[in-house]
Amino acid sequence: MNDIPNEHRPELPFNTLPPAVVALALVLGGIEALFQIGSYGIIGGPDAVGWRLVAMEDYGFFDTVFEAMRTQGTWPFEHVIRFLSYGFVHYSLTHALMAIVFILALGKMVGETFGNVAVFVIFFASTLFGALIYGLVLNTAQPLLGAYPAAYGFIGAYTFILWLGLGRMQENRMRAFTLIGLLMGLQLVFGLLFGGSSDWVAKLAGFVAGFGTAALLVPGAMGRIMARLRRR
């Protein structure tokens, strides 16, 4: 039996992904898998059918809860954790799968550039900031759910990478914002045609958080940005 040389062996998809990105995808996918299996009554008994709804109520980010905490000046942990926990609960299988695809594709580029720790930092910073802006800007009873603000955070980090690269090549830096412009434009069109939620506020906030966090992670980047602003 002849062994296949290492250089000719096909690489598994996960082998090319940063471990942090794989970990996030597995956690998100695992939670969704539990909801799916439970909905068919395979595990958890009769109560498992309602696991998703219970998780949405217990871990989703609600503006009404946020406003109540602000008004009363009390911040119970079980509600503060919603600023992060909402990112792990989705409305449906499709909702979850789309978020995971975004995170795998864009998290790969971010992880390869900044490293595994940065992947987690950007994920949670974008999730947190997305919920904060969602709660401050909107007055809605609709809960914020899903990892989309985090996914847009990776878009923001990737945009920063492009922004720096275009600057080094003395090209128009605004081209770096093509992807976010396209996505926000599509969101607007679909919202006008079919109606939509206001979660675009959290997504855009996640993008800003990802861009800003990436700037902080690049050595000397903030100094160059400030110097450029002073020259204007």
CSV table of C-alpha atoms in Angstrom, one decimal:
chain,number,residue,atom,x,y,z
A,1,MET,CA,0.0,0.0,0.0
A,2,ASN,CA,1.5,3.3,-1.1
A,3,ASP,CA,0.8,6.3,1.1
A,4,ILE,CA,-0.4,9.5,-0.6
A,5,PRO,CA,2.3,12.2,-0.3
A,6,ASN,CA,1.3,14.9,2.1
A,7,GLU,CA,1.5,17.6,-0.6
A,8,HIS,CA,-1.2,15.8,-2.6
A,9,ARG,CA,-3.6,15.1,0.2
A,10,PRO,CA,-6.7,17.3,0.0
A,11,GLU,CA,-7.1,19.6,3.0
A,12,LEU,CA,-10.2,19.4,5.1
A,13,PRO,CA,-12.2,22.7,5.0
A,14,PHE,CA,-11.7,23.4,8.7
A,15,ASN,CA,-7.9,22.9,8.4
A,16,THR,CA,-7.7,26.2,6.5
A,17,LEU,CA,-9.8,28.1,9.1
A,18,PRO,CA,-8.4,29.8,12.2
A,19,PRO,CA,-9.4,27.8,15.3
A,20,ALA,CA,-11.3,30.7,16.9
A,21,VAL,CA,-13.5,30.9,13.8
A,22,VAL,CA,-14.1,27.1,13.9
A,23,ALA,CA,-15.0,27.3,17.6
A,24,LEU,CA,-17.5,30.1,17.1
A,25,ALA,CA,-19.1,28.3,14.1
A,26,LEU,CA,-19.4,25.0,16.2
A,27,VAL,CA,-21.0,26.8,19.1
A,28,LEU,CA,-23.5,28.6,17.0
A,29,GLY,CA,-24.2,25.5,14.9
A,30,GLY,CA,-24.4,23.3,18.0
A,31,ILE,CA,-27.0,25.5,19.7
A,32,GLU,CA,-29.1,25.6,16.5
A,33,ALA,CA,-28.7,21.8,16.2
A,34,LEU,CA,-30.1,21.4,19.7
A,35,PHE,CA,-33.2,23.5,18.8
A,36,GLN,CA,-33.7,21.5,15.6
A,37,ILE,CA,-33.4,18.1,17.3
A,38,GLY,CA,-35.6,19.2,20.2
A,39,SER,CA,-38.3,20.5,17.8
A,40,TYR,CA,-38.7,16.9,16.5
A,41,GLY,CA,-38.9,15.5,20.0
A,42,ILE,CA,-35.8,13.4,19.6
A,43,ILE,CA,-34.3,14.8,22.9
A,44,GLY,CA,-35.6,16.7,25.8
A,45,GLY,CA,-39.2,15.3,25.8
A,46,PRO,CA,-42.3,17.4,25.0
A,47,ASP,CA,-40.7,20.6,26.5
A,48,ALA,CA,-37.9,20.5,23.9
A,49,VAL,CA,-40.3,21.7,21.2
A,50,GLY,CA,-40.4,25.1,22.9
A,51,TRP,CA,-36.7,25.4,23.6
A,52,ARG,CA,-36.2,28.1,20.9
A,53,LEU,CA,-39.0,30.3,22.2
A,54,VAL,CA,-37.7,29.9,25.8
A,55,ALA,CA,-34.2,30.8,24.7
A,56,MET,CA,-35.5,33.8,22.7
A,57,GLU,CA,-37.3,35.1,25.8
A,58,ASP,CA,-34.5,34.4,28.3
A,59,TYR,CA,-31.4,35.4,26.2
A,60,GLY,CA,-32.7,37.7,23.5
A,61,PHE,CA,-31.9,41.4,23.8
A,62,PHE,CA,-35.1,43.4,24.4
A,63,ASP,CA,-35.2,47.2,24.2
A,64,THR,CA,-38.0,47.2,26.8
A,65,VAL,CA,-35.8,45.4,29.3
A,66,PHE,CA,-32.9,47.7,28.6
A,67,GLU,CA,-35.0,50.8,29.1
A,68,ALA,CA,-36.4,49.4,32.4
A,69,MET,CA,-32.8,48.8,33.7
A,70,ARG,CA,-31.8,52.4,32.7
A,71,THR,CA,-34.9,53.9,34.3
A,72,GLN,CA,-34.5,51.9,37.6
A,73,GLY,CA,-30.7,52.1,37.7
A,74,THR,CA,-30.4,48.4,38.4
A,75,TRP,CA,-28.5,46.0,36.2
A,76,PRO,CA,-29.2,42.4,37.1
A,77,PHE,CA,-26.7,39.9,35.6
A,78,GLU,CA,-29.5,37.8,34.0
A,79,HIS,CA,-30.5,40.8,31.9
A,80,VAL,CA,-27.0,42.4,31.3
A,81,ILE,CA,-25.9,39.1,29.8
A,82,ARG,CA,-28.4,39.6,27.1
A,83,PHE,CA,-26.0,42.1,25.5
A,84,LEU,CA,-24.0,39.1,24.4
A,85,SER,CA,-26.2,36.1,24.7
A,86,TYR,CA,-28.6,37.2,22.0
A,87,GLY,CA,-25.9,36.5,19.4
A,88,PHE,CA,-26.2,32.8,20.0
A,89,VAL,CA,-29.9,32.4,19.5
A,90,HIS,CA,-31.5,32.7,16.1
A,91,TYR,CA,-35.1,32.8,14.8
A,92,SER,CA,-34.7,29.8,12.5
A,93,LEU,CA,-32.3,27.3,10.9
A,94,THR,CA,-31.9,29.6,7.9
A,95,HIS,CA,-31.3,32.6,10.1
A,96,ALA,CA,-28.6,30.7,11.9
A,97,LEU,CA,-26.9,29.2,8.8
A,98,MET,CA,-26.6,32.5,7.0
A,99,ALA,CA,-24.9,34.0,10.1
A,100,ILE,CA,-22.5,31.1,10.3
A,101,VAL,CA,-21.6,31.4,6.6
A,102,PHE,CA,-20.8,35.1,7.1
A,103,ILE,CA,-18.7,34.3,10.2
A,104,LEU,CA,-16.8,31.5,8.4
A,105,ALA,CA,-16.0,33.5,5.3
A,106,LEU,CA,-15.1,36.9,6.9
A,107,GLY,CA,-13.8,35.5,10.2
A,108,LYS,CA,-11.2,33.5,8.2
A,109,MET,CA,-9.8,36.7,6.7
A,110,VAL,CA,-9.8,38.5,10.0
A,111,GLY,CA,-8.3,35.6,11.8
A,112,GLU,CA,-5.5,35.2,9.3
A,113,THR,CA,-4.6,38.8,9.6
A,114,PHE,CA,-5.1,39.6,13.4
A,115,GLY,CA,-5.0,36.2,15.0
A,116,ASN,CA,-7.4,34.0,17.1
A,117,VAL,CA,-7.7,36.3,20.1
A,118,ALA,CA,-8.7,39.2,17.9
A,119,VAL,CA,-11.5,37.0,16.3
A,120,PHE,CA,-13.1,36.6,19.8
A,121,VAL,CA,-12.5,40.3,20.7
A,122,ILE,CA,-14.1,41.5,17.5
A,123,PHE,CA,-17.0,39.0,17.8
A,124,PHE,CA,-18.0,40.0,21.3
A,125,ALA,CA,-17.2,43.8,20.9
A,126,SER,CA,-19.5,43.9,17.8
A,127,THR,CA,-22.2,41.9,19.5
A,128,LEU,CA,-22.1,44.2,22.6
A,129,PHE,CA,-22.0,47.4,20.6
A,130,GLY,CA,-24.7,46.3,18.3
A,131,ALA,CA,-27.1,45.7,21.2
A,132,LEU,CA,-26.2,48.9,22.9
A,133,ILE,CA,-26.9,51.1,19.8
A,134,TYR,CA,-30.0,49.0,19.1
A,135,GLY,CA,-31.3,49.8,22.6
A,136,LEU,CA,-30.3,53.5,22.5
A,137,VAL,CA,-31.6,54.4,19.1
A,138,LEU,CA,-34.8,52.4,18.8
A,139,ASN,CA,-38.0,52.1,20.7
A,140,THR,CA,-39.3,48.7,19.8
A,141,ALA,CA,-40.7,45.5,21.3
A,142,GLN,CA,-39.0,43.3,18.7
A,143,PRO,CA,-36.1,41.4,20.3
A,144,LEU,CA,-32.6,41.5,18.8
A,145,LEU,CA,-31.4,38.0,18.0
A,146,GLY,CA,-28.6,36.3,16.0
A,147,ALA,CA,-24.9,36.7,15.3
A,148,TYR,CA,-25.4,39.2,12.5
A,149,PRO,CA,-24.0,42.3,14.4
A,150,ALA,CA,-20.9,40.1,15.0
A,151,ALA,CA,-20.7,39.1,11.4
A,152,TYR,CA,-20.9,42.7,10.3
A,153,GLY,CA,-18.2,43.3,12.8
A,154,PHE,CA,-16.0,41.0,10.8
A,155,ILE,CA,-17.0,43.0,7.7
A,156,GLY,CA,-15.9,46.1,9.5
A,157,ALA,CA,-12.5,44.5,10.4
A,158,TYR,CA,-12.0,43.3,6.8
A,159,THR,CA,-12.9,46.8,5.6
A,160,PHE,CA,-10.2,48.2,7.8
A,161,ILE,CA,-7.7,45.8,6.3
A,162,LEU,CA,-8.7,47.0,2.8
A,163,TRP,CA,-8.7,50.6,3.9
A,164,LEU,CA,-5.1,50.3,5.1
A,165,GLY,CA,-4.0,48.4,1.9
A,166,LEU,CA,-5.6,51.0,-0.4
A,167,GLY,CA,-3.9,53.8,1.5
A,168,ARG,CA,-0.5,52.1,1.1
A,169,MET,CA,-1.1,51.8,-2.6
A,170,GLN,CA,-2.1,55.5,-2.8
A,171,GLU,CA,-5.6,54.5,-4.1
A,172,ASN,CA,-9.0,55.8,-3.1
A,173,ARG,CA,-9.7,54.4,0.4
A,174,MET,CA,-13.5,54.8,0.0
A,175,ARG,CA,-13.4,51.7,-2.2
A,176,ALA,CA,-12.9,49.7,1.0
A,177,PHE,CA,-16.5,50.5,2.0
A,178,THR,CA,-18.0,48.9,-1.2
A,179,LEU,CA,-19.1,45.7,0.6
A,180,ILE,CA,-20.9,47.4,3.5
A,181,GLY,CA,-22.5,49.9,1.1
A,182,LEU,CA,-23.8,47.0,-1.0
A,183,LEU,CA,-25.1,45.1,2.0
A,184,MET,CA,-26.9,48.2,3.5
A,185,GLY,CA,-28.3,49.0,0.1
A,186,LEU,CA,-29.7,45.5,-0.3
A,187,GLN,CA,-31.1,45.7,3.2
A,188,LEU,CA,-32.9,49.0,2.3
A,189,VAL,CA,-34.3,47.5,-1.0
A,190,PHE,CA,-35.6,44.4,0.7
A,191,GLY,CA,-37.0,46.4,3.5
A,192,LEU,CA,-38.9,48.7,1.1
A,193,LEU,CA,-40.2,45.7,-1.0
A,194,PHE,CA,-41.0,43.2,1.6
A,195,GLY,CA,-40.9,45.0,4.9
A,196,GLY,CA,-38.2,44.3,7.4
A,197,SER,CA,-37.0,44.6,10.9
A,198,SER,CA,-34.9,47.4,12.4
A,199,ASP,CA,-31.9,45.1,13.2
A,200,TRP,CA,-30.0,46.9,10.5
A,201,VAL,CA,-29.2,49.4,13.2
A,202,ALA,CA,-27.4,46.7,15.2
A,203,LYS,CA,-25.7,45.4,12.1
A,204,LEU,CA,-24.3,48.9,11.2
A,205,ALA,CA,-23.2,49.4,14.8
A,206,GLY,CA,-21.5,46.0,14.6
A,207,PHE,CA,-19.7,47.1,11.5
A,208,VAL,CA,-18.5,50.3,13.2
A,209,ALA,CA,-17.3,48.3,16.2
A,210,GLY,CA,-15.4,45.8,14.1
A,211,PHE,CA,-13.8,48.6,12.1
A,212,GLY,CA,-12.8,50.5,15.3
A,213,THR,CA,-11.6,47.4,17.1
A,214,ALA,CA,-9.4,46.4,14.1
A,215,ALA,CA,-7.9,49.8,14.2
A,216,LEU,CA,-6.9,49.4,17.8
A,217,LEU,CA,-5.4,45.9,17.1
A,218,VAL,CA,-3.0,47.2,14.4
A,219,PRO,CA,0.2,48.5,16.0
A,220,GLY,CA,0.6,52.2,15.3
A,221,ALA,CA,-2.6,52.4,13.3
A,222,MET,CA,-4.4,54.8,15.6
A,223,GLY,CA,-1.4,57.1,15.6
A,224,ARG,CA,-1.4,57.2,11.8
A,225,ILE,CA,-5.1,57.9,11.8
A,226,MET,CA,-4.8,60.7,14.3
A,227,ALA,CA,-1.9,62.2,12.4
A,228,ARG,CA,-3.9,62.1,9.2
A,229,LEU,CA,-6.9,63.8,10.9
A,230,ARG,CA,-4.6,66.6,12.2
A,231,ARG,CA,-3.3,67.3,8.8
A,232,ARG,CA,-6.8,68.0,7.5
